[in-house]
Coordinates of C-alpha atoms in Angstrom, one line a residue:
Chain G
M28 CA -13.4 -16.1 16.3
L29 CA -16.3 -14.3 17.9
L30 CA -17.1 -11.7 15.3
K31 CA -16.8 -13.0 11.8
D32 CA -18.2 -10.2 9.7
V33 CA -19.3 -6.5 9.7
E34 CA -21.8 -5.2 7.1
L35 CA -22.1 -1.5 6.5
T36 CA -25.8 -0.6 6.4
Y37 CA -25.9 3.2 6.5
V38 CA -23.6 6.1 5.7
S39 CA -24.3 9.8 5.7
P40 CA -22.4 13.1 6.3
C41 CA -21.9 14.0 10.0
L42 CA -24.4 16.6 11.2
A43 CA -21.8 18.6 13.1
D44 CA -19.0 18.2 10.6
P45 CA -20.4 17.5 7.0
Q46 CA -16.8 16.9 5.8
K47 CA -16.8 13.7 7.9
I48 CA -19.2 10.8 7.8
R49 CA -21.3 8.8 10.3
L50 CA -22.3 5.2 9.8
K51 CA -24.1 2.2 11.1
A52 CA -23.1 -1.4 10.6
R53 CA -24.5 -4.8 11.4
L54 CA -22.4 -7.3 13.3
S55 CA -22.6 -11.0 12.2
D56 CA -22.4 -12.2 15.8
D57 CA -23.6 -11.0 19.3
I58 CA -20.7 -9.4 21.1
S59 CA -22.4 -8.7 24.4
E60 CA -20.2 -11.2 26.3
V61 CA -17.0 -9.4 25.3
M62 CA -18.1 -5.9 26.4
P63 CA -17.1 -6.0 30.1
Y64 CA -13.7 -7.2 28.9
L65 CA -13.4 -4.4 26.3
N66 CA -14.3 -2.0 29.2
S67 CA -11.2 -3.3 31.0
V68 CA -8.8 -3.2 28.1
V69 CA -9.9 0.0 26.3
K70 CA -8.7 2.9 28.3
G71 CA -11.4 5.6 28.5
A72 CA -14.3 3.4 27.4
I73 CA -17.8 4.2 28.7
Y74 CA -19.7 1.0 29.3
N75 CA -23.4 0.6 30.2
H76 CA -23.9 -3.0 31.3
H77 CA -27.7 -2.7 31.4
A78 CA -28.2 -1.5 27.9
P79 CA -25.7 -3.0 27.0
N80 CA -23.4 -0.8 24.9
I81 CA -19.9 0.5 25.0
S82 CA -18.5 3.7 23.5
F83 CA -14.9 4.9 23.0
H84 CA -12.9 7.2 20.8
K85 CA -10.3 6.1 18.3
E86 CA -8.5 9.4 17.8
F87 CA -11.3 11.8 16.7
R88 CA -13.8 9.1 15.8
L89 CA -16.5 8.1 18.3
I90 CA -17.5 4.4 18.2
T91 CA -20.4 2.8 19.9
L92 CA -20.9 -1.0 20.0
Y93 CA -24.2 -2.7 20.6
P94 CA -24.8 -6.5 20.8
T95 CA -25.3 -6.9 17.0
E96 CA -24.8 -3.3 15.7
M97 CA -22.3 -0.5 15.8
T98 CA -22.1 3.2 14.9
M99 CA -19.2 5.4 14.2
I100 CA -19.2 9.2 13.8
K101 CA -16.5 11.5 12.4
A102 CA -14.9 9.0 10.2
L103 CA -12.8 10.7 7.4
N104 CA -14.4 8.7 4.5
T105 CA -15.5 5.2 3.9
T106 CA -12.0 3.9 3.4
D107 CA -11.1 5.3 6.8
A108 CA -14.2 3.7 8.2
W109 CA -13.5 0.3 6.8
Q110 CA -10.0 0.5 8.1
V111 CA -11.3 1.2 11.6
I112 CA -13.9 -1.5 11.3
E113 CA -11.1 -4.0 10.4
W114 CA -9.2 -2.8 13.5
L115 CA -12.3 -3.2 15.7
K116 CA -12.9 -6.7 14.5
E117 CA -9.3 -7.6 15.5
L118 CA -9.8 -5.8 18.9
I119 CA -13.0 -7.6 19.6
N120 CA -11.7 -11.1 18.6
K121 CA -8.4 -10.7 20.3
T122 CA -10.1 -9.5 23.6
H123 CA -12.5 -12.5 23.3
E124 CA -9.5 -14.9 22.8
K125 CA -7.8 -13.5 25.9
K126 CA -10.8 -13.1 28.1
D127 CA -9.6 -15.8 30.6
E128 CA -6.6 -13.6 31.3
I129 CA -8.7 -10.3 31.7
E130 CA -10.6 -9.2 34.8
P131 CA -14.0 -8.0 33.4
S132 CA -15.1 -4.5 34.4
Y133 CA -18.7 -3.5 34.9
E134 CA -17.9 0.0 36.0
R135 CA -19.8 2.8 34.3
K136 CA -17.5 5.8 33.7
R137 CA -19.1 9.2 33.0
R138 CA -18.0 12.0 30.7
P139 CA -16.8 15.0 32.8
H140 CA -18.5 18.3 32.3
P141 CA -16.4 21.2 30.8
L142 CA -16.6 23.1 34.1
Q143 CA -15.2 20.1 35.9
L144 CA -12.3 20.1 33.5
Y145 CA -11.8 23.8 34.0
T146 CA -11.6 23.4 37.7
W147 CA -8.4 21.4 37.3
L148 CA -6.8 23.6 34.7
P149 CA -4.1 26.2 35.8
A150 CA -6.6 29.1 35.0
T151 CA -3.7 31.3 34.0
N152 CA -5.3 32.2 30.6
C153 CA -1.7 32.2 29.2
R154 CA -3.0 31.4 25.6
E155 CA 0.0 29.1 25.0
C156 CA -2.5 26.5 23.8
G157 CA -3.7 28.8 21.1
E158 CA -7.1 29.5 22.8
L159 CA -8.2 32.8 24.3
S160 CA -8.9 31.5 27.8
C161 CA -8.7 28.3 29.9
I162 CA -12.5 28.0 29.8
A163 CA -12.4 28.0 26.0
F164 CA -9.7 25.3 26.2
A165 CA -11.8 23.2 28.5
V166 CA -14.8 23.4 26.2
L167 CA -12.6 22.3 23.2
L168 CA -11.0 19.6 25.3
F169 CA -14.5 18.3 26.1
S170 CA -15.5 18.2 22.4
G171 CA -12.2 16.4 21.5
Q172 CA -10.9 19.3 19.5
Q173 CA -8.0 20.1 21.8
K174 CA -5.3 18.0 23.4
L175 CA -4.3 18.2 27.0
E176 CA -0.7 18.3 26.0
R177 CA -1.2 21.7 24.5
C178 CA -1.6 23.2 28.0
K179 CA 2.1 23.9 28.8
P180 CA 1.8 25.1 32.4
L181 CA -0.1 21.9 33.3
F182 CA 3.0 19.9 32.5
T183 CA 5.2 21.7 35.0
E184 CA 6.0 20.4 38.5
K185 CA 3.6 22.9 40.1
Y186 CA 0.6 21.3 38.5
R187 CA 1.7 17.6 38.6
E188 CA -1.3 16.4 40.6
H189 CA -3.8 18.4 38.5
K190 CA -2.3 16.9 35.4
E191 CA -2.8 13.4 36.7
V192 CA -6.5 14.1 37.5
L193 CA -7.1 15.7 34.1
M194 CA -5.4 12.9 32.3
E195 CA -7.7 10.4 33.9
M196 CA -10.8 12.6 33.1
A197 CA -9.6 13.3 29.5
S198 CA -9.2 9.6 28.8
V199 CA -12.9 9.3 28.0
L200 CA -12.9 12.4 25.8
G201 CA -10.9 11.4 22.7
G202 CA -8.7 14.4 22.3
G203 CA -6.9 13.4 19.1
E204 CA -4.6 10.8 20.7
D205 CA -4.7 7.3 19.5
I206 CA -6.6 4.8 21.7
R207 CA -4.8 3.0 24.4
I208 CA -5.4 -0.8 24.8
H209 CA -4.1 -2.6 27.9
Y210 CA -4.3 -6.4 28.0
Chain Z
M24 CA 0.1 -26.0 -27.5
S25 CA 1.5 -22.6 -27.1
I26 CA 3.9 -21.4 -24.4
Y27 CA 3.8 -17.9 -22.8
F28 CA 7.1 -16.4 -21.8
D29 CA 6.2 -12.7 -21.7
N30 CA 5.1 -12.4 -18.1
A31 CA 7.4 -9.3 -17.7
A32 CA 4.9 -7.5 -20.0
T33 CA 1.8 -8.9 -18.4
S34 CA 1.2 -12.2 -16.6
F35 CA -0.9 -14.9 -18.3
P36 CA -2.8 -16.9 -17.5
K37 CA -4.5 -15.4 -14.5
P38 CA -5.7 -17.6 -11.6
E39 CA -9.3 -18.8 -12.1
E40 CA -10.3 -17.0 -8.9
V41 CA -9.4 -13.6 -10.6
C42 CA -11.7 -14.2 -13.5
E43 CA -14.5 -15.4 -11.2
A44 CA -14.2 -12.4 -9.0
M45 CA -14.5 -10.0 -12.0
L46 CA -17.4 -11.9 -13.4
Q47 CA -19.1 -12.0 -10.0
Y48 CA -18.7 -8.2 -9.6
Q49 CA -20.0 -7.5 -13.0
R50 CA -22.9 -9.9 -12.9
E51 CA -24.1 -9.6 -9.3
L52 CA -22.9 -6.2 -8.0
G53 CA -22.0 -3.9 -10.9
V54 CA -22.6 -0.6 -9.0
S55 CA -20.2 2.2 -8.1
S56 CA -18.4 2.6 -4.8
G57 CA -18.4 5.7 -2.6
R58 CA -21.3 7.1 -4.7
G59 CA -24.3 5.7 -2.9
A60 CA -25.5 4.7 0.5
Y61 CA -27.6 1.7 -0.6
K62 CA -26.5 -1.8 0.5
K63 CA -24.9 -2.8 -2.8
A64 CA -22.9 0.3 -3.0
L65 CA -21.6 -0.2 0.5
E66 CA -20.8 -3.8 -0.4
V67 CA -18.7 -2.6 -3.3
D68 CA -17.1 -0.1 -1.0
G69 CA -16.1 -2.9 1.3
M70 CA -14.7 -4.9 -1.7
V71 CA -12.5 -2.0 -2.7
F72 CA -11.2 -1.6 0.9
K73 CA -10.6 -5.4 1.1
T74 CA -8.3 -5.1 -2.0
R75 CA -6.5 -2.2 -0.4
S76 CA -6.1 -4.1 2.9
L77 CA -4.8 -7.3 1.2
L78 CA -2.2 -5.2 -0.6
G79 CA -1.3 -3.7 2.8
R80 CA -0.7 -7.2 4.1
L81 CA 1.4 -8.1 1.1
F82 CA 3.7 -5.1 1.4
N83 CA 3.5 -4.7 5.2
I84 CA 1.7 -1.3 4.9
K85 CA -0.1 -0.7 8.3
D86 CA -2.3 2.1 7.1
A87 CA -4.1 0.9 4.0
T88 CA -5.6 4.4 3.3
R89 CA -2.0 5.3 2.2
I90 CA -2.4 3.0 -0.8
I91 CA -3.7 5.0 -3.8
F92 CA -5.3 3.1 -6.7
T93 CA -4.2 4.1 -10.2
S94 CA -4.6 2.7 -13.6
N95 CA -1.1 1.3 -13.8
V96 CA 2.5 1.7 -12.5
T97 CA 3.1 4.5 -15.1
E98 CA 0.4 6.6 -13.6
S99 CA 1.7 5.8 -10.1
L100 CA 5.2 7.0 -11.1
N101 CA 3.9 10.1 -12.8
L102 CA 1.9 11.0 -9.7
A103 CA 5.0 10.5 -7.4
L104 CA 7.4 12.4 -9.7
K105 CA 5.2 15.2 -10.8
G106 CA 3.6 15.5 -7.4
L107 CA 6.9 15.9 -5.5
I108 CA 9.5 17.5 -7.7
E109 CA 9.6 21.3 -7.6
S110 CA 11.6 23.8 -9.6
G111 CA 15.4 23.2 -9.5
D112 CA 15.2 20.0 -7.5
H113 CA 18.0 17.4 -7.8
V114 CA 17.0 13.8 -8.5
I115 CA 19.1 10.6 -8.6
T116 CA 18.1 7.7 -10.8
T117 CA 19.9 4.8 -12.7
H118 CA 20.5 3.9 -16.3
M119 CA 18.3 0.8 -15.9
E120 CA 15.1 2.7 -15.6
H121 CA 12.0 2.1 -17.7
N122 CA 10.6 4.9 -19.8
A123 CA 7.8 5.2 -17.2
V124 CA 10.4 6.8 -15.0
W125 CA 12.7 8.2 -17.7
R126 CA 10.2 10.2 -19.7
P127 CA 8.5 12.0 -16.8
L128 CA 12.0 12.9 -15.6
K129 CA 12.9 14.4 -19.0
V130 CA 9.6 16.4 -19.0
L131 CA 10.5 17.7 -15.5
E132 CA 14.0 18.5 -16.6
E133 CA 12.5 20.7 -19.4
E134 CA 9.6 22.2 -17.5
R135 CA 10.9 22.6 -13.9
G136 CA 14.7 22.7 -14.4
L137 CA 15.2 19.3 -12.7
K138 CA 18.8 18.4 -12.2
L139 CA 19.5 14.7 -12.8
T140 CA 22.2 12.4 -11.7
V141 CA 22.2 9.0 -13.4
L142 CA 24.0 6.1 -11.6
S143 CA 25.7 3.7 -14.0
C144 CA 25.0 0.0 -14.1
P145 CA 27.8 -1.6 -16.2
E146 CA 26.6 -4.6 -18.2
G147 CA 23.3 -4.5 -16.4
E148 CA 24.6 -5.2 -13.0
K149 CA 23.2 -3.4 -10.0
F150 CA 24.5 0.1 -9.2
N151 CA 27.2 0.6 -6.6
P152 CA 25.6 1.8 -3.3
G153 CA 28.7 3.9 -2.7
D154 CA 27.9 5.9 -5.9
L155 CA 24.4 6.6 -4.5
E156 CA 25.8 7.8 -1.2
K157 CA 28.3 10.1 -3.0
A158 CA 25.6 11.5 -5.4
I159 CA 23.3 12.7 -2.6
S160 CA 23.6 16.4 -2.0
P161 CA 21.6 18.9 0.1
E162 CA 19.6 19.7 -3.0
T163 CA 18.6 16.1 -3.6
R164 CA 14.8 15.9 -3.4
L165 CA 14.3 12.2 -4.5
V166 CA 16.0 9.0 -5.4
V167 CA 14.0 6.9 -7.9
V168 CA 15.1 3.4 -8.8
N169 CA 13.5 0.2 -10.1
H170 CA 13.3 -2.7 -7.6
A171 CA 14.3 -5.0 -10.5
S172 CA 15.1 -4.2 -14.1
N173 CA 12.5 -5.1 -16.8
V174 CA 15.4 -5.9 -19.2
T175 CA 17.8 -8.1 -17.1
G176 CA 15.8 -8.7 -13.9
T177 CA 18.7 -7.2 -11.9
L178 CA 17.6 -6.5 -8.3
M179 CA 18.3 -3.1 -6.6
P180 CA 21.0 -3.2 -3.9
K181 CA 19.3 -3.7 -0.5
E182 CA 21.4 -0.8 1.0
A183 CA 19.6 1.8 -1.1
G184 CA 16.8 2.4 1.4
G185 CA 19.2 2.7 4.4
I186 CA 21.4 5.2 2.6
C187 CA 18.4 7.4 1.6
R188 CA 16.9 7.3 5.1
E189 CA 20.2 8.2 6.7
K190 CA 20.6 11.2 4.3
G191 CA 16.9 12.2 4.7
V192 CA 16.0 11.8 1.0
P193 CA 12.8 10.1 0.0
L194 CA 13.1 6.8 -2.0
L195 CA 10.7 6.1 -4.8
V196 CA 10.8 2.4 -5.9
D197 CA 9.3 1.2 -9.2
A198 CA 8.2 -2.3 -8.3
A199 CA 6.7 -3.2 -11.7
Q200 CA 8.8 -6.3 -11.9
T201 CA 8.8 -7.4 -8.3
A202 CA 5.3 -6.9 -6.8
G203 CA 3.8 -10.3 -6.3
V204 CA 7.0 -12.3 -7.1
Y205 CA 9.6 -11.0 -4.7
P206 CA 9.2 -10.0 -1.0
I207 CA 8.5 -6.3 -0.5
D208 CA 8.3 -4.9 3.0
V209 CA 8.1 -1.1 2.9
E210 CA 9.5 -0.9 6.5
E211 CA 12.4 -3.1 5.9
L212 CA 13.3 -1.6 2.5
K213 CA 12.8 1.9 3.9
V214 CA 10.7 2.9 0.9
D215 CA 8.8 6.2 1.0
L216 CA 6.9 5.8 -2.3
L217 CA 6.2 2.4 -3.8
A218 CA 4.8 2.3 -7.3
F219 CA 3.3 -1.0 -8.5
T220 CA 1.1 -2.4 -11.2
G221 CA -1.7 -5.0 -10.7
H222 CA -1.4 -7.0 -13.9
K223 CA 2.2 -8.4 -13.8
G224 CA 3.4 -10.4 -10.8
L225 CA 0.4 -9.5 -8.8
L226 CA -1.7 -11.6 -11.3
G227 CA -4.5 -9.1 -11.5
P228 CA -6.2 -7.5 -14.6
T229 CA -4.7 -4.7 -16.7
G230 CA -5.9 -1.2 -15.8
T231 CA -5.0 -1.7 -12.1
G232 CA -2.0 -0.4 -10.1
G233 CA -1.2 1.7 -7.1
L234 CA 1.1 4.0 -5.2
Y235 CA 2.0 3.7 -1.5
I236 CA 2.7 7.1 0.1
A237 CA 4.5 7.0 3.4
P238 CA 3.5 9.3 6.3
G239 CA 5.2 12.6 6.0
I240 CA 5.2 12.6 2.2
D241 CA 2.8 15.1 0.6
L242 CA 2.2 15.0 -3.2
K243 CA 0.3 17.4 -5.4
P244 CA -2.5 15.4 -7.0
L245 CA -2.2 14.5 -10.7
K246 CA -5.9 15.0 -11.3
E247 CA -8.9 16.5 -9.5
G248 CA -12.5 15.5 -9.6
G249 CA -15.4 13.7 -7.9
T250 CA -14.7 11.5 -4.9
G251 CA -18.2 10.6 -3.8
G252 CA -17.9 12.3 -0.4
E253 CA -17.2 15.9 0.7
S254 CA -19.0 17.1 -2.5
I255 CA -19.5 20.5 -1.0
L256 CA -15.8 21.2 -1.2
E257 CA -14.6 23.1 -4.3
R258 CA -11.2 21.7 -4.0
Q259 CA -9.9 18.1 -3.6
P260 CA -10.3 16.7 -0.1
D261 CA -7.1 16.4 2.0
H262 CA -7.9 12.9 3.3
L263 CA -6.3 9.9 1.8
P264 CA -7.0 8.1 -0.5
D265 CA -9.6 10.6 -1.8
K266 CA -7.0 13.3 -2.3
Y267 CA -5.5 11.3 -5.2
E268 CA -8.4 9.1 -6.4
A269 CA -10.7 11.4 -8.4
G270 CA -13.3 9.7 -10.7
T271 CA -15.0 6.4 -10.6
P272 CA -12.4 3.7 -9.9
N273 CA -11.8 0.6 -12.0
L274 CA -14.1 -1.6 -9.9
V275 CA -14.2 -4.7 -12.0
G276 CA -10.4 -4.5 -12.1
L277 CA -10.1 -4.0 -8.3
A278 CA -12.4 -7.0 -7.8
G279 CA -10.0 -9.1 -9.8
L280 CA -6.9 -7.6 -8.1
G281 CA -8.3 -8.4 -4.7
A282 CA -8.8 -12.0 -5.7
A283 CA -5.3 -12.1 -7.2
V284 CA -3.6 -10.8 -4.0
R285 CA -5.6 -13.3 -1.9
Y286 CA -4.3 -16.0 -4.3
I287 CA -0.7 -14.9 -3.8
L288 CA -1.1 -14.7 0.0
D289 CA -2.7 -18.2 0.1
R290 CA 0.0 -19.7 -2.2
G291 CA 2.7 -18.0 -0.3
L292 CA 5.0 -15.4 -1.7
E293 CA 8.1 -17.4 -0.6
N294 CA 6.8 -20.4 -2.7
I295 CA 6.3 -18.2 -5.7
R296 CA 9.7 -16.7 -5.4
R297 CA 11.3 -20.2 -4.9
H298 CA 9.6 -21.5 -8.1
E299 CA 10.7 -18.5 -10.2
R300 CA 14.2 -18.6 -8.8
E301 CA 14.6 -22.3 -9.6
L302 CA 13.3 -21.7 -13.2
T303 CA 15.7 -18.7 -13.5
Q304 CA 18.6 -20.8 -12.2
R305 CA 17.7 -23.5 -14.7
A306 CA 17.7 -21.0 -17.5
L307 CA 21.1 -19.6 -16.4
E308 CA 22.5 -23.1 -16.5
T309 CA 21.0 -24.3 -19.8
F310 CA 21.1 -21.1 -22.0
P311 CA 24.9 -21.0 -22.2
Q312 CA 24.7 -24.5 -23.9
V313 CA 23.0 -22.8 -26.9
P314 CA 25.6 -21.9 -29.5
A315 CA 26.3 -18.2 -29.9
L316 CA 23.9 -17.2 -27.2
T317 CA 24.8 -14.1 -25.2
L318 CA 23.0 -13.7 -21.9
Y319 CA 22.9 -10.4 -20.1
G320 CA 22.8 -9.4 -16.5
P321 CA 23.8 -11.1 -13.2
S322 CA 24.9 -14.7 -13.4
S323 CA 23.1 -15.7 -10.1
A324 CA 19.4 -16.2 -9.8
E325 CA 19.6 -14.7 -6.3
E326 CA 20.5 -11.3 -7.8
R327 CA 17.6 -11.2 -10.2
V328 CA 13.9 -11.9 -10.8
A329 CA 12.7 -14.2 -13.5
V330 CA 13.4 -11.8 -16.4
L331 CA 16.2 -12.8 -18.8
S332 CA 17.5 -11.0 -21.9
F333 CA 19.7 -12.6 -24.6
N334 CA 20.8 -12.4 -28.2
L335 CA 21.5 -15.3 -30.5
G336 CA 24.6 -14.6 -32.6
G337 CA 24.0 -11.9 -35.1
L338 CA 20.3 -12.7 -35.5
P339 CA 18.0 -9.7 -35.0
P340 CA 15.9 -10.3 -31.9
E341 CA 12.7 -9.7 -33.8
E342 CA 13.7 -12.6 -36.2
V343 CA 14.3 -14.9 -33.2
S344 CA 11.0 -14.0 -31.7
Y345 CA 9.2 -14.5 -35.0
V346 CA 10.6 -18.0 -35.5
L347 CA 9.9 -19.0 -31.9
D348 CA 6.3 -17.9 -32.4
E349 CA 5.8 -19.3 -35.9
A350 CA 7.6 -22.6 -35.7
Y351 CA 7.5 -23.4 -31.9
H352 CA 4.4 -21.5 -30.7
I353 CA 6.6 -19.8 -28.0
M354 CA 5.8 -16.2 -27.1
V355 CA 8.7 -14.0 -26.2
R356 CA 9.4 -10.2 -26.4
A357 CA 12.0 -8.6 -28.7
G358 CA 13.3 -5.0 -28.8
L359 CA 14.3 -2.4 -26.3
H360 CA 11.5 -3.1 -23.8
C361 CA 10.9 0.6 -23.2
A362 CA 14.3 1.0 -21.5
P363 CA 16.7 2.4 -24.0
K364 CA 19.3 3.6 -21.4
A365 CA 19.5 0.0 -20.1
H366 CA 20.6 -1.2 -23.5
R367 CA 23.4 1.4 -23.5
C368 CA 24.7 -0.4 -20.4
L369 CA 24.4 -3.8 -22.2
G370 CA 25.8 -2.5 -25.5
T371 CA 22.6 -3.6 -27.3
V372 CA 21.0 -0.2 -28.0
D373 CA 21.3 -0.7 -31.8
R374 CA 19.3 -3.9 -31.8
G375 CA 17.7 -4.7 -28.5
T376 CA 17.4 -8.2 -27.0
V377 CA 15.1 -11.2 -26.9
R378 CA 13.5 -11.2 -23.4
I379 CA 11.7 -13.9 -21.6
G380 CA 9.7 -13.2 -18.5
L381 CA 9.0 -16.4 -16.5
G382 CA 5.8 -16.7 -14.4
I383 CA 4.4 -18.9 -11.7
F384 CA 2.6 -21.1 -14.3
N385 CA 5.7 -21.8 -16.4
T386 CA 7.3 -25.2 -15.9
E387 CA 10.8 -26.6 -16.3
E388 CA 9.6 -28.7 -19.3
E389 CA 8.5 -25.5 -21.1
L390 CA 12.0 -24.0 -20.4
E391 CA 13.7 -27.1 -21.8
Y392 CA 11.5 -26.9 -24.9
L393 CA 12.6 -23.3 -25.4
T394 CA 16.3 -24.2 -25.0
K395 CA 15.9 -27.0 -27.6
A396 CA 14.2 -24.5 -30.0
L397 CA 17.0 -22.0 -29.5
K398 CA 19.6 -24.6 -30.2
E399 CA 17.8 -25.6 -33.4
I400 CA 17.5 -21.9 -34.5
A401 CA 21.2 -21.3 -33.8
V402 CA 22.2 -24.4 -35.8
Q403 CA 20.0 -23.4 -38.8
A404 CA 21.3 -19.8 -38.7
K405 CA 24.8 -21.1 -38.8
S406 CA 24.1 -23.3 -41.8

C-alpha cells in the first residue's frame, strides 16, 4: 500500500459557493511516482510533471494532488469530503498496485477556453438546454455547471464529429458526470 | 457468577475495544465534530466518518453519506415513517412488529388518515409472501416489517424485498434484532430504508443507531437545527447526512460504535451467526426436555435469530424470571417485550413470555445451566 493515511488539516467555505467547502489534507506518503499512472487512468486529468501535481474532477468537486498534500474544492460537507478521500486512497493504491500493467503518461492536457467550446457547439441558440444562448451554455460548460448531454442538437447525426471533439474537450471540465477510470 | 441472557434488549458485555475507544475519545479528543476547523475537530470528524464507512461495509452500502446517525432504532423508524407517510397513504405491516413501529403507525393513522393492512403471522411464524403481494395496491406507500421478531426471533421471508421492488413500493426494514448478528446486504435484500440500533447485535453503546436511506427516497426531517456547516441557510441543508442530523452527535457513542463494527468485521459476521445459530439449535433441542415448557416460534434455528420465548406451565413469566435471577443468577426478560400484537399471534397476550436473547459471549455451558435451572423450577412448581 503506497498511501496509508490522509489527515485533514484545513476546512473552510468555498469562496465561489459558500454552501460548499474547500479543504487541504496531508498525505502520509509521497505519491509523486504514481502521478503519471493516474494521468493515464483518470480520464480528463490535468498533469504537470514538473511541479508535480495532478488535478481532476469527481463530479462537481475539483481535486488536486501534490506529492504529500491534496486540496479539494466544492465538497458538499465534511462527510462528503471524507467519502471522496477514502475513494481517492483506493484509487491511488489500486493504480500503484497495477502500475506494471499501465503505460505512464507525461502529457499535459490544457483546459479549453469557453470560446473554443463555443466554436464546436451547433450555435443554433435553440434554448433546449435551458440557457439563453449557445455562448452562455459554453461558459457554464466551462465552469462545470452544465452537462454536454443537455445540448440536444449536438447528439444528432448532423453534429456527430462536433460531439466527439467536444466530449474530448469536456472531459477535463467536470460537468457533473462521475469520473471515468480506465485501467 | 451471573449469566446474562437479555442480549435482545441490549448486548452485554461489550468488547474491550469498544470501552477503550470511548475512553480514548473522552480522554484524548473530547471535542465536537463538524463545528471547528482545528486539527482535533477534524480528527473527530474523521472518526465519525470512519464509523459511517464501517457500517457501509457491514451492510454493503456504497454511499456512506446515506447512513444517518440517530439515537436509537426507535428514532430511525420514526424518521422513516413520519418523514415518508402523507395524508391518506396505505401502509402494510405485520402483527409481529415492535411498538417502535406500531405506535408511530397508530399516530399516523390518527393524524394523517393512514390506512393500514396488517399481515398475520400465525403462532409467530413468518408471514406468507403471497399475502404481501396481494395486499399491495396502487395506494400503498410503504411496507414496514422487522427483519427478525424481538419476541420469537422469526426471520422475515427473503422474498419480501423482491415483491416490493417489483411493485415499486419502498421497503422499510427494522433490523433491531439482526444488525451485527445476521448478514444484511441492502442490495441483495432490496431494502430502501434500513433502521438499526447500535447497542444490540452491533455491540456498541446505548444512544447510537442509524437509518440507511436509499437513493431516490426523500424524507422530511424529524428535527431541524445546527449542522456545523452552511450556517448561513435559514433552512436545513439538502445534503446528506446533514439534512437529518441536526444538533451535536453522540460522539463518545459513535467512537464506541466504530470500534464495535470493526470488532464484528474482524471476527467475521458469518462466525458470529454460526455461533448464535448453534446455541439456538442447542436450545431448541434441550428446552423441550423441560417439563411443561412451551416454546414459541419456528422449530428450526435457520429460520430465526438467537431470540427465544417460552412459558413454563402455568407459572407467570415474571415469577420464572425472578426465581432465575434470585436463585440461579440468570438474567432473562419477562413480559410482552413491547410487542403486544405478536403475543396475540402466540396466544400469550394475557401473560407474556419469558424471553432469552443469546449473544456472542454466551456459551453452551451457560445454556445447559439454564436448562437445568428450568427443570428444577418446573419440578418444584409441580410439587
